[in-house]
Structures are given as C-alpha cells and as structure tokens.
Tab-separated table of C-alpha atoms in Angstrom:
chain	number	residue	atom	x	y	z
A	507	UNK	CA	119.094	219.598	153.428
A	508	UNK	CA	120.804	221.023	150.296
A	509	UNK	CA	119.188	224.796	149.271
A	510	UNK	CA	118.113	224.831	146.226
A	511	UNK	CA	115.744	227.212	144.693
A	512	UNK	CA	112.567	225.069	145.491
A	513	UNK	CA	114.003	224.165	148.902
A	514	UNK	CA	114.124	227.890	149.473
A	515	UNK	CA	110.878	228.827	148.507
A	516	UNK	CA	109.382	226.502	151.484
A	517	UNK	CA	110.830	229.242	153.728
A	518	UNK	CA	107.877	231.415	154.363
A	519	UNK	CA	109.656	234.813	154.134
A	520	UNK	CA	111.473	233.743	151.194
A	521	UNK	CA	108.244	232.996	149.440
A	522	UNK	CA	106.655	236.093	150.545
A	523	UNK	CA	109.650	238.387	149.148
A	524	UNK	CA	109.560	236.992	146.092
A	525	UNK	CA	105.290	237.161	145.979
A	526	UNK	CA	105.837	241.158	146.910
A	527	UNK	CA	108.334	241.587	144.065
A	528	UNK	CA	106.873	239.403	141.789
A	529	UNK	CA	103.398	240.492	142.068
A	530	UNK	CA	104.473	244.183	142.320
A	531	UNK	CA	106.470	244.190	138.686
A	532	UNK	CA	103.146	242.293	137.012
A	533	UNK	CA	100.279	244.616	137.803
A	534	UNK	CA	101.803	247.739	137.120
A	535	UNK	CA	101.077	248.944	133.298
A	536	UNK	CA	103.677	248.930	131.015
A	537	UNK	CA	103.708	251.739	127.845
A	538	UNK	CA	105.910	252.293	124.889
A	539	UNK	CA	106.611	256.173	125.127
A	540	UNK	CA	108.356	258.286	122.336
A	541	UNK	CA	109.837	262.098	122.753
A	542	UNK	CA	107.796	264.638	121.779
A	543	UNK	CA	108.275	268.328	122.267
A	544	UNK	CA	111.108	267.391	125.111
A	545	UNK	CA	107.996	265.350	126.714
A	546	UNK	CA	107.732	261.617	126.934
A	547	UNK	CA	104.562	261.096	125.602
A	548	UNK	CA	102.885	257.098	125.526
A	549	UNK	CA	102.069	256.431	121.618
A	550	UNK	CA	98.880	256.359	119.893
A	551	UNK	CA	99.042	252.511	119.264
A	552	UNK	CA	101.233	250.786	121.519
A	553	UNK	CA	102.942	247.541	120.023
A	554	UNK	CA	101.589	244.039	120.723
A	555	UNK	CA	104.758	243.074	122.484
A	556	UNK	CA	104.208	245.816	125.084
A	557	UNK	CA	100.197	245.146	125.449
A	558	UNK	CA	100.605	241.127	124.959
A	559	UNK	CA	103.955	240.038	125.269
A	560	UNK	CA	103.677	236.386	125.458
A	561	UNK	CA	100.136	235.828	123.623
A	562	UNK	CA	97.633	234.997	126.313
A	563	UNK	CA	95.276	237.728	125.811
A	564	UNK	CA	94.010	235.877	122.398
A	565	UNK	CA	94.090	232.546	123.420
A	566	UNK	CA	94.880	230.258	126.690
A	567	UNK	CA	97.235	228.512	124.510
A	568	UNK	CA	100.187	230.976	125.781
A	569	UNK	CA	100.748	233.107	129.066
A	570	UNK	CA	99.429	236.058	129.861
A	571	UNK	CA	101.327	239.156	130.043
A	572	UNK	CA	100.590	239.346	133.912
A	573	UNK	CA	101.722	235.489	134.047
A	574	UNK	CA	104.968	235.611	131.916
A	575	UNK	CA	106.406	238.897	133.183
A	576	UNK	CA	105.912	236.953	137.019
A	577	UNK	CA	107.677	234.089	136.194
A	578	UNK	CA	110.574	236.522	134.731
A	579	UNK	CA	110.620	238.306	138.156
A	580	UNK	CA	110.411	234.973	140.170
A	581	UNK	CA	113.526	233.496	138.338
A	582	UNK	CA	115.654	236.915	138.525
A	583	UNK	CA	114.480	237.182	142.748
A	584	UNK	CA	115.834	233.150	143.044
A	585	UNK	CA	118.673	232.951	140.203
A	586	UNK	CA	119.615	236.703	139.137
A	587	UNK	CA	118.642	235.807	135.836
A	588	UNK	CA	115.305	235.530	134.211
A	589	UNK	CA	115.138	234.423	129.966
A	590	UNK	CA	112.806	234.408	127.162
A	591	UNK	CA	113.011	233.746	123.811
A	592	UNK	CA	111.383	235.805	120.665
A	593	UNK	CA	109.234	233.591	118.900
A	594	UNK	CA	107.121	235.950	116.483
A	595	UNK	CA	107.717	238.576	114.592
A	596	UNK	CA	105.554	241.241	112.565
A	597	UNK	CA	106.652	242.187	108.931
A	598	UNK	CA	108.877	244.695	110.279
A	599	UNK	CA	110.799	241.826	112.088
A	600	UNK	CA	109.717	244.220	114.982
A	601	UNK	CA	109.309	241.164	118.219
A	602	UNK	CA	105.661	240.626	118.908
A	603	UNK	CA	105.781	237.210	120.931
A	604	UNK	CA	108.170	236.198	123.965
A	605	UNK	CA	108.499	232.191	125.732
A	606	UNK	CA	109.509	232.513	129.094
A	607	UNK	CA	112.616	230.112	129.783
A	608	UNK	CA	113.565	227.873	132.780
A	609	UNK	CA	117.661	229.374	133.695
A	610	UNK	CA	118.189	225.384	134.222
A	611	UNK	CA	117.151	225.006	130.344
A	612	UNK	CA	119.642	228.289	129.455
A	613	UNK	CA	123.681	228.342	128.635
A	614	UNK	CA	125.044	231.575	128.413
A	615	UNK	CA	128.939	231.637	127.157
A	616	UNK	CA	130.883	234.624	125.530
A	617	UNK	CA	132.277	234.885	122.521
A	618	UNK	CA	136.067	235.764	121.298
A	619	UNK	CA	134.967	239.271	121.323
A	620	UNK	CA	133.517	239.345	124.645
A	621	UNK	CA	129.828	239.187	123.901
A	622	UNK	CA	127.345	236.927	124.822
A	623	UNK	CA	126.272	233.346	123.449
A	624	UNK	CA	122.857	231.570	124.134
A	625	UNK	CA	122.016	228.139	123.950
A	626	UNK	CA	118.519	226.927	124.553
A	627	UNK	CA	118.296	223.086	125.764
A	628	UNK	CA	121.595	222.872	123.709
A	629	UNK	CA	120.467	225.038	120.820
A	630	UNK	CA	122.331	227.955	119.768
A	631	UNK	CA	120.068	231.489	119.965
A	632	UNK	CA	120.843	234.404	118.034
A	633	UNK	CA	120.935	237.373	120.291
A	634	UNK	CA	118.710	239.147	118.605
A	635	UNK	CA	116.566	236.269	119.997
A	636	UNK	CA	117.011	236.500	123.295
A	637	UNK	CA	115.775	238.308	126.250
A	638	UNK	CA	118.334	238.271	129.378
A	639	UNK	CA	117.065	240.128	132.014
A	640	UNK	CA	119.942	240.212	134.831
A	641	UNK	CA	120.335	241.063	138.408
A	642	UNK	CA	123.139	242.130	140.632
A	643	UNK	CA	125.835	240.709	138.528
A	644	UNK	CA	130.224	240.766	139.530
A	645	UNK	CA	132.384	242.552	136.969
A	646	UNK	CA	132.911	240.592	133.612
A	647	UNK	CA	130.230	238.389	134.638
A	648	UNK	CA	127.528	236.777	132.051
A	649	UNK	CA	125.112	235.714	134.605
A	650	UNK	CA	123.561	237.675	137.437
A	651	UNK	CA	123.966	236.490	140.812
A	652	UNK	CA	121.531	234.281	142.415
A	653	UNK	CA	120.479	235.283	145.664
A	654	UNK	CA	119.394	231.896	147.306
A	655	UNK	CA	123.107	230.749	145.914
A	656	UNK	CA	124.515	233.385	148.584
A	657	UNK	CA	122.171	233.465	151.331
A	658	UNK	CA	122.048	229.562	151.293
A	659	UNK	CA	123.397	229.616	155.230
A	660	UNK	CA	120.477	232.178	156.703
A	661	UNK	CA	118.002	230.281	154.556
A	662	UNK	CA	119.079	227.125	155.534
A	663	UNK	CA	118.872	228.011	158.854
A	664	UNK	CA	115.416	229.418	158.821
A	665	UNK	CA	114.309	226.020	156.959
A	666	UNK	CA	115.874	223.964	160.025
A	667	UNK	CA	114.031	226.435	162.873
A	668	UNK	CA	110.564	225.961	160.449
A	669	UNK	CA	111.259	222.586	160.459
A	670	UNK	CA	112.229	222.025	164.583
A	671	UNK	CA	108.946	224.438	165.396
A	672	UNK	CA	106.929	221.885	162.930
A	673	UNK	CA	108.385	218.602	164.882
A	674	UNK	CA	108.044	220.533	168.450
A	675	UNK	CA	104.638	221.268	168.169
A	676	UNK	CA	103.272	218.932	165.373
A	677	UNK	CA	105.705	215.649	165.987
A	678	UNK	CA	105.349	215.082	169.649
A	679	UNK	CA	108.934	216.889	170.273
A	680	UNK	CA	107.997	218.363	173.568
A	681	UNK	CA	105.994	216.439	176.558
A	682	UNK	CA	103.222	218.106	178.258
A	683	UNK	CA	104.193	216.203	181.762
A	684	UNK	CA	105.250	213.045	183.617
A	685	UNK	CA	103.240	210.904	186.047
A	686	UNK	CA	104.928	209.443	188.484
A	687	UNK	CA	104.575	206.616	190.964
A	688	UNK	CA	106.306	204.932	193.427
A	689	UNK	CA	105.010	201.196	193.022
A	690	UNK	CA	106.054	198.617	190.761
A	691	UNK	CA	104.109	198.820	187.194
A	692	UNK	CA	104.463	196.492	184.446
A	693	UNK	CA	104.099	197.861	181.184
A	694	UNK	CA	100.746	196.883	181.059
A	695	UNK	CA	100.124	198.677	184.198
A	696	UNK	CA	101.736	201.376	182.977
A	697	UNK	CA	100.224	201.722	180.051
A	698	UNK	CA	96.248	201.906	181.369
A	699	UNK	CA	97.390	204.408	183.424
A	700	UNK	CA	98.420	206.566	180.406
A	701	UNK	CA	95.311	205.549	178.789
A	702	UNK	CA	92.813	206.646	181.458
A	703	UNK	CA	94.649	209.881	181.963
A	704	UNK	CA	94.244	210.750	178.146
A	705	UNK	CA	91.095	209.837	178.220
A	706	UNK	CA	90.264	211.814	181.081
A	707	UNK	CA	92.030	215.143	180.053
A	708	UNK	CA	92.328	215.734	176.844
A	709	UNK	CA	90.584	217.220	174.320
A	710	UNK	CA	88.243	220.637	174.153
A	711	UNK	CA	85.573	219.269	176.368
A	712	UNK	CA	87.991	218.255	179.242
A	713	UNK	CA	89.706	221.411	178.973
A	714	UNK	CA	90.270	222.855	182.421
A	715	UNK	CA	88.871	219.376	184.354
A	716	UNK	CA	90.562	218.616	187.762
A	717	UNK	CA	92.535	215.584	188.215
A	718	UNK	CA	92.349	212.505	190.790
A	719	UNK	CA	95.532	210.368	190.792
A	720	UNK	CA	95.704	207.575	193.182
A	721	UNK	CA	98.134	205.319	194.685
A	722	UNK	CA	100.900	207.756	195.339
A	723	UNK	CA	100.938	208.494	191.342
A	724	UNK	CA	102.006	212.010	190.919
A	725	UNK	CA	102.020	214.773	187.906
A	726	UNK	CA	105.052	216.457	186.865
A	727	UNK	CA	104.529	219.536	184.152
A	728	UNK	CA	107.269	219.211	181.663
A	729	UNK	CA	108.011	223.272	180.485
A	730	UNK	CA	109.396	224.569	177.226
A	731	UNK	CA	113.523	224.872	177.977
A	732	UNK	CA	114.587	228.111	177.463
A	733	UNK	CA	117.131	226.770	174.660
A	734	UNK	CA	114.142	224.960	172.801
A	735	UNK	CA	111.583	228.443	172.838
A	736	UNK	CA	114.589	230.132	171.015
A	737	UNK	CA	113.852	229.098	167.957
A	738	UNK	CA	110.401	231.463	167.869
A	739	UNK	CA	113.629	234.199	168.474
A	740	UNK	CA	115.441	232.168	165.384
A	741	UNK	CA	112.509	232.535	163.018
A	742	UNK	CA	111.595	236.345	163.844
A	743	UNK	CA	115.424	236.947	162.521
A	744	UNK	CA	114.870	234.698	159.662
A	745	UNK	CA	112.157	236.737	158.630
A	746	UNK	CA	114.291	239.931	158.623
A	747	UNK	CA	117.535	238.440	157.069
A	748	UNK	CA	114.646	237.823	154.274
A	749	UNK	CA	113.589	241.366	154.247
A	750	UNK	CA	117.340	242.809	154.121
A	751	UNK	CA	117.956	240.335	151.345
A	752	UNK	CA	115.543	241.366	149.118
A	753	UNK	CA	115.252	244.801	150.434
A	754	UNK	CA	111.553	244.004	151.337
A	755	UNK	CA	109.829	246.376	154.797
A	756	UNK	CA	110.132	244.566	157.324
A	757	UNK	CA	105.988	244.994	158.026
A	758	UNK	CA	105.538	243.814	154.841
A	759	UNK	CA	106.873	239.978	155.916
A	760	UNK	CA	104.824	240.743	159.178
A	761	UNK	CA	107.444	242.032	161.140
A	762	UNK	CA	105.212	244.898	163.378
A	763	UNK	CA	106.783	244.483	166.731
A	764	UNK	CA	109.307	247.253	165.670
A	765	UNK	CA	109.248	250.669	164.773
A	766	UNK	CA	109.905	251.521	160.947
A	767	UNK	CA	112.011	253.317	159.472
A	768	UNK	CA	110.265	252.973	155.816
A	769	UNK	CA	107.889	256.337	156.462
A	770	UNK	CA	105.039	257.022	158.446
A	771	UNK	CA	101.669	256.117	156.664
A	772	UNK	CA	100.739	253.213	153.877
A	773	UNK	CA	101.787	256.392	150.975
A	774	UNK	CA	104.966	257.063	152.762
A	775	UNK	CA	106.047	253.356	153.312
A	776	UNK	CA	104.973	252.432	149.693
A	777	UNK	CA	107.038	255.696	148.394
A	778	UNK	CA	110.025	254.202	150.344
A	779	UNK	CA	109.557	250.555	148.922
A	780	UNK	CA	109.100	251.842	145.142
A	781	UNK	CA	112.709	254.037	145.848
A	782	UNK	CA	114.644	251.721	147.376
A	783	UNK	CA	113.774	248.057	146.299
A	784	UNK	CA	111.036	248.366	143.292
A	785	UNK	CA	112.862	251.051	141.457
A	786	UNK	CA	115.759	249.433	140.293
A	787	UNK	CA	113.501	245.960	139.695
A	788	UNK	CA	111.576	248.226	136.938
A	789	UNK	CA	114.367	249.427	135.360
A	790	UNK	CA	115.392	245.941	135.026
A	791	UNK	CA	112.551	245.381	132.836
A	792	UNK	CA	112.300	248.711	131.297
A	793	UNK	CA	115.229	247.913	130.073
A	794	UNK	CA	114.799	244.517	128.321
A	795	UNK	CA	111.363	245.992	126.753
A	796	UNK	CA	113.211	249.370	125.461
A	797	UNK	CA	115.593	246.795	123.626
A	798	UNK	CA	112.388	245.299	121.197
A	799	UNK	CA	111.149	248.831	120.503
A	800	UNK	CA	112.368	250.788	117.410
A	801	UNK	CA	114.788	253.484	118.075
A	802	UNK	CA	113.348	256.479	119.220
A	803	UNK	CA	110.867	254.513	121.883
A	804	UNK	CA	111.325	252.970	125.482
A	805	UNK	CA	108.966	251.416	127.762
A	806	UNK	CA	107.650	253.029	131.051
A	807	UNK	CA	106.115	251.365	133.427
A	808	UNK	CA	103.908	253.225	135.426
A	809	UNK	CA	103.956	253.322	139.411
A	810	UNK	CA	101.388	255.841	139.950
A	811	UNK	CA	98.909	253.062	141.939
A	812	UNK	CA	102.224	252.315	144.635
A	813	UNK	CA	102.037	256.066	145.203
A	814	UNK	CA	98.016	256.450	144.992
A	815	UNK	CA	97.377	258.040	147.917
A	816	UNK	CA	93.770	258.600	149.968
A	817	UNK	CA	90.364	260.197	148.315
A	818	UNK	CA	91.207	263.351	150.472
A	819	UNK	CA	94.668	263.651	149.348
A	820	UNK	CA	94.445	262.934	146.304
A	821	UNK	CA	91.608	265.663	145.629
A	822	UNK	CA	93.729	268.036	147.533
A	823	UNK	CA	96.941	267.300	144.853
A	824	UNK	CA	94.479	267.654	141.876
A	825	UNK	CA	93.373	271.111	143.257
A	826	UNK	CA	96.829	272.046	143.655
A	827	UNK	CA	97.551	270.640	140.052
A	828	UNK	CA	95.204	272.538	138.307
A	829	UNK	CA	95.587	275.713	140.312
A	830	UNK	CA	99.379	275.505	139.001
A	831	UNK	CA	98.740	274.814	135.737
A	832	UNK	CA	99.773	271.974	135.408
A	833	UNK	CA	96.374	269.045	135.081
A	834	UNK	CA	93.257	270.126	133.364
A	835	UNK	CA	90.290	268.736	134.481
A	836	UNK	CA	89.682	265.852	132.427
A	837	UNK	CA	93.255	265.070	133.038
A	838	UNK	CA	92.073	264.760	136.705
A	839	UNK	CA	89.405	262.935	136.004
A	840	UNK	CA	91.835	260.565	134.090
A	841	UNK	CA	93.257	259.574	137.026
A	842	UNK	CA	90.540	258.548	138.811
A	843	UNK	CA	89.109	256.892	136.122
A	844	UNK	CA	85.956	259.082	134.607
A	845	UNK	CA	85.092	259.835	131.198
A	846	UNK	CA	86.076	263.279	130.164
A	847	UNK	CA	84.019	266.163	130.377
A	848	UNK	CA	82.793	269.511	127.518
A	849	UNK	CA	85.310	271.937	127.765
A	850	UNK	CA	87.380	269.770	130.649
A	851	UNK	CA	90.750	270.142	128.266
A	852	UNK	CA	91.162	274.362	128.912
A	853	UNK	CA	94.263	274.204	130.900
A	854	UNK	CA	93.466	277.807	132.244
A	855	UNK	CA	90.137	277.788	133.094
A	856	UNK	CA	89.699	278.808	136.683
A	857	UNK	CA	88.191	276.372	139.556
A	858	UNK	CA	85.335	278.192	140.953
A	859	UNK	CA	84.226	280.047	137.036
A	860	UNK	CA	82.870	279.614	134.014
A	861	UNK	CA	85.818	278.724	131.330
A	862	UNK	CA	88.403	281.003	129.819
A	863	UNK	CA	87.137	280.593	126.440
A	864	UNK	CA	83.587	281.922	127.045
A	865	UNK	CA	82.690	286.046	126.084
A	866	UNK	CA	82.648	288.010	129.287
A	867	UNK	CA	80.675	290.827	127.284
A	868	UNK	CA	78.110	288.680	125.822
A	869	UNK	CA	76.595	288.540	129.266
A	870	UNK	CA	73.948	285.996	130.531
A	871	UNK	CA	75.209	282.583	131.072
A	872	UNK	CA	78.361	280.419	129.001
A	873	UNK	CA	77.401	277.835	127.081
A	874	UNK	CA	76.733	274.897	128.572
A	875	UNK	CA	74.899	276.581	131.021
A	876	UNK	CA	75.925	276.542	134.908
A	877	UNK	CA	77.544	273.975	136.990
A	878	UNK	CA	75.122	271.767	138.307
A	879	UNK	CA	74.931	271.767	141.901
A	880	UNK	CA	74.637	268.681	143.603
C-alpha cells in the first residue's frame, strides 16, 4: 500500500495528532499587538485579516477563520508546508482576504538570487502574494519537510497491523474451533453438521448453552497464536511512534497504561504540551500573520485557555495578582468573563477595603456605599 497523505490519515493515531494540533492552533484567539510604553498592548481596532482572514464571518461563500487556519495546520502536520494566497486588499494595499491552497496545486522554485518563486496551478505569484507557512525544513531548502514522507515505514506498518486486526476479527481470519469425527462424511454430511452446530450456538441468546455432539464427533478450540495476538503489541507502539512524531502526550492518543512524564495534573500536562509541541506550531503562524501587518505590529495568539487552570486556582492566582499589584479587579473579572465593575480599574485599592481614592476624613461610608454581602 503506497503512503500517501490520505493513506496516512486512515491510521488512527495519525489522524488524532493532526486533530490535537489542528484543532489546538484554530480556537485559540489571534490579536494584532503594537508596543506601547515597552508593553505589548492588542490595538483598538484589530485588522480584518486578523479577525476574518479568509471571509467567512460575512458570508458562507468563503471559510471561516476557524476553518482556513485548520486546513493550514493540517497541510503543514502532513506536508511541512501549508499555502494561501492574498486575494483582497484594503486601500492601503494592507491584505484583508487569504485562499487556502492545496501543496499539490503549489510550485515553489528560487530565483538567481536565492529567493523564492510561486506558481499557483502553473501561475506565477508575486511574493507579496503569498503566504508560506513552513515546518521543519533542511538547510537551503524551499519546502518544509513532510512528516508522513519520513515516517512512511512506522505508518505503513501501523496501517498493515490496523488492517490484519480488521481481517482477524472482522474477515473470518481466526477460527473459533474444529469438530472432529472419525466416520466418513461427504460434504453434504459435513456440511449439516456445521449448520446445526451454528445454529445451535451462536448468537446472544445461545451464549453460554452446553453442547451434545454425537457419533464420536468431537470439538477442538482453536486459540489466538501467540505470533497473531502481537499485533494488539504492534498497534500500542504505533500509537506512540505517532505521539513522538508529532510530539503529541502519549495520554492524549490514549496511551494511559504508562506513567507520564508530561506533569502531574490536566494544568501541568497542558503547560508541558503548549512548551514543547504547541509553542513552536504558534510561532509558525505568528509569524506568517506578523508578515501582513504594518511595521510596528505582530500577531499574538493567545494560550491563556491551554493554561486555564481550576475555579479554586484560578481565584487563588487573581488574589495573588492583585495583592502584587499587578491585575485590578475588573482586569480579573476580564478573565473570567464579567462585565467590569465602578471603581474596579484602581490598581491599589486594597482587597478587604473601601478604595484608595475615597476621603478617609470625610467619615461615614465611600461612595457607592458598602460591599454587598452575599
């Protein structure tokens, strides 16, 4: 069976590596930041080809930015390369549209100076045209390199152990037994004897029924060879040759017989996958957005929700925050997604007081009167 990209995908942990990476890059939110006071701060407006890159959210006509930023990630996790082409413009000739590309439809060559050349279904791109968003790449290469290409043995060989377990269990690979006899049948004979067995024990309802054979007829249980139930052992390493090649947790592809050595806890292991696997994906695209933006601006994308901790914890860090200095209150409530609050912006006003701002001397009670208590 020759790998391909679509032969690879029918490989379950292959699939499922690419779904985790896929899925992880499109849901987080993407911003267009800009340097203020030393700070990155997001901007007041952020550009249509950070909050709608490909022109779904106006009509179904195109993808949405959730849809086209997937497909990127699924062709850079199966070729190392994932394409799109500008296709609109503002009257700044700032980008404001992208169309995803198939690699198969792409032609990247280099110039005499080196740089790159684009050719879409034989047309020539400009550059300034085209969105190349590479992967692990060899020196003085064009192209990134695609994983399936490389791991085409260990994915070939977890397609063949699918496909035995499939034909073992589903195809009629394995017997269940033998009967045997010592007279004479025809294959007649021999076949109502088959018949009447089947009939006889098989099937929920017969499930457990005791047998009667007659005539000196005897019943052999065929079990599993040891060299046959080694595939199960076959897949299991499939699975993590999977994980290590896309630098997936093992538990994550459903591998939970083991100890792991991700972190202890869902925050620790998701800390551990956003460090080592997610963090150089997002830079991938931060990257290819930060080239569309006007000088001066790059796009973030933000991974607060892979390290979102519990309600306890997370109130715990917020008291800590704002005891430092460092979150007001509305900030807080920012976070967990509440409106802001009268006088929730004083950076210094105490937990357990009234606010900073308010006249010790004037006695009586602040305005807005005191907290309410639940």
């Amino acid at each position: 069976m020759p790998v391909n990209d679509q032969a690879a995908m029918k490989l379950i942990a292959v699939y499922a590596s690419v779904r985790i990476i896929a899925n992880t890059i499109a849901t987080l939110p993407m911003q267009a930041m800009q340097l203020r006071d030393s700070v990155l701060t997001p901007l007041d407006r952020q550009p249509t080809i950070v909050v709608d890159p490909f022109g779904g959210a106006i009509t179904a006509r195109w993808l949405s930015r959730r849809d086209g930023i997937k497909q990127l990630a699924v062709s850079c996790a199966l070729r190392g390369n994932g394409y799109a082409v500008v296709t609109a413009r503002d009257s700044l000739m700032r980008p404001t549209r992208l169309m995803v590309c198939h690699p198969d439809h792409v032609q990247v060559d280099t110039d005499d100076g080196g740089g790159r050349t684009y050719k879409v279904n034989r047309q020539p791109i400009d550059t300034a045209d085209m969105v190349h968003i590479i992967g692990m790449s060899m020196p003085g290469d064009v192209v990134g390199m695609s994983p399936i290409a490389y791991a085409r043995q260990a994915i070939g060989l977890g397609l063949a152990a699918q496909e035995f377990g499939a034909e073992f269990f589903g195809g009629g690979a394995h017997l269940s037994g033998v009967i045997t006899t010592d007279a004479d049948l025809d294959r007649a004979a021999a076949r109502r004897m088959k018949e009447a067995w089947e009939a006889s024990h098989t099937g929920l309802k017969n499930a457990h029924a005791v047998g009667i054979l007659s005539g000196g007829a005897k019943w052999t249980q065929i079990t599993v060879p040891p060299e046959d139930a080694q595939f199960l052992g076959t897949r299991a390493a499939a699975n993590l040759e999977m994980a290590m090649l896309y630098g997936i947790p093992p538990h994550m592809l459903g591998q939970v017989d083991r100890t792991t050595s991700w972190g202890t806890g869902i925050e620790q292991q998701s800390i551990g996958f956003l460090a080592y696997t997610m963090a150089d994906w997002l830079t991938m695209f931060q990257d290819a957005w930060t080239g569309m933006l006007p000088r001066g601006q790059s796009a973030l994308i933000d991974t607060t929700e892979l390290q979102r901790t519990d309600t306890a914890g997370r109130m715990a860090g917020y008291v800590q925050a704002r005891t430092a200095g460092i979150l007001t209150q509305n900030e807080a409530r920012a976070k967990e997604r509440l409106r802001p609050i009268p006088g929730g912006d004083d950076i210094n006003a105490p937990l357990n007081s009234a606010h900073s701002g308010a006249d010790p001397s004037a006695g009586g009670t602040p305005e807005g009167g005191p907290d309410e208590q639940p």
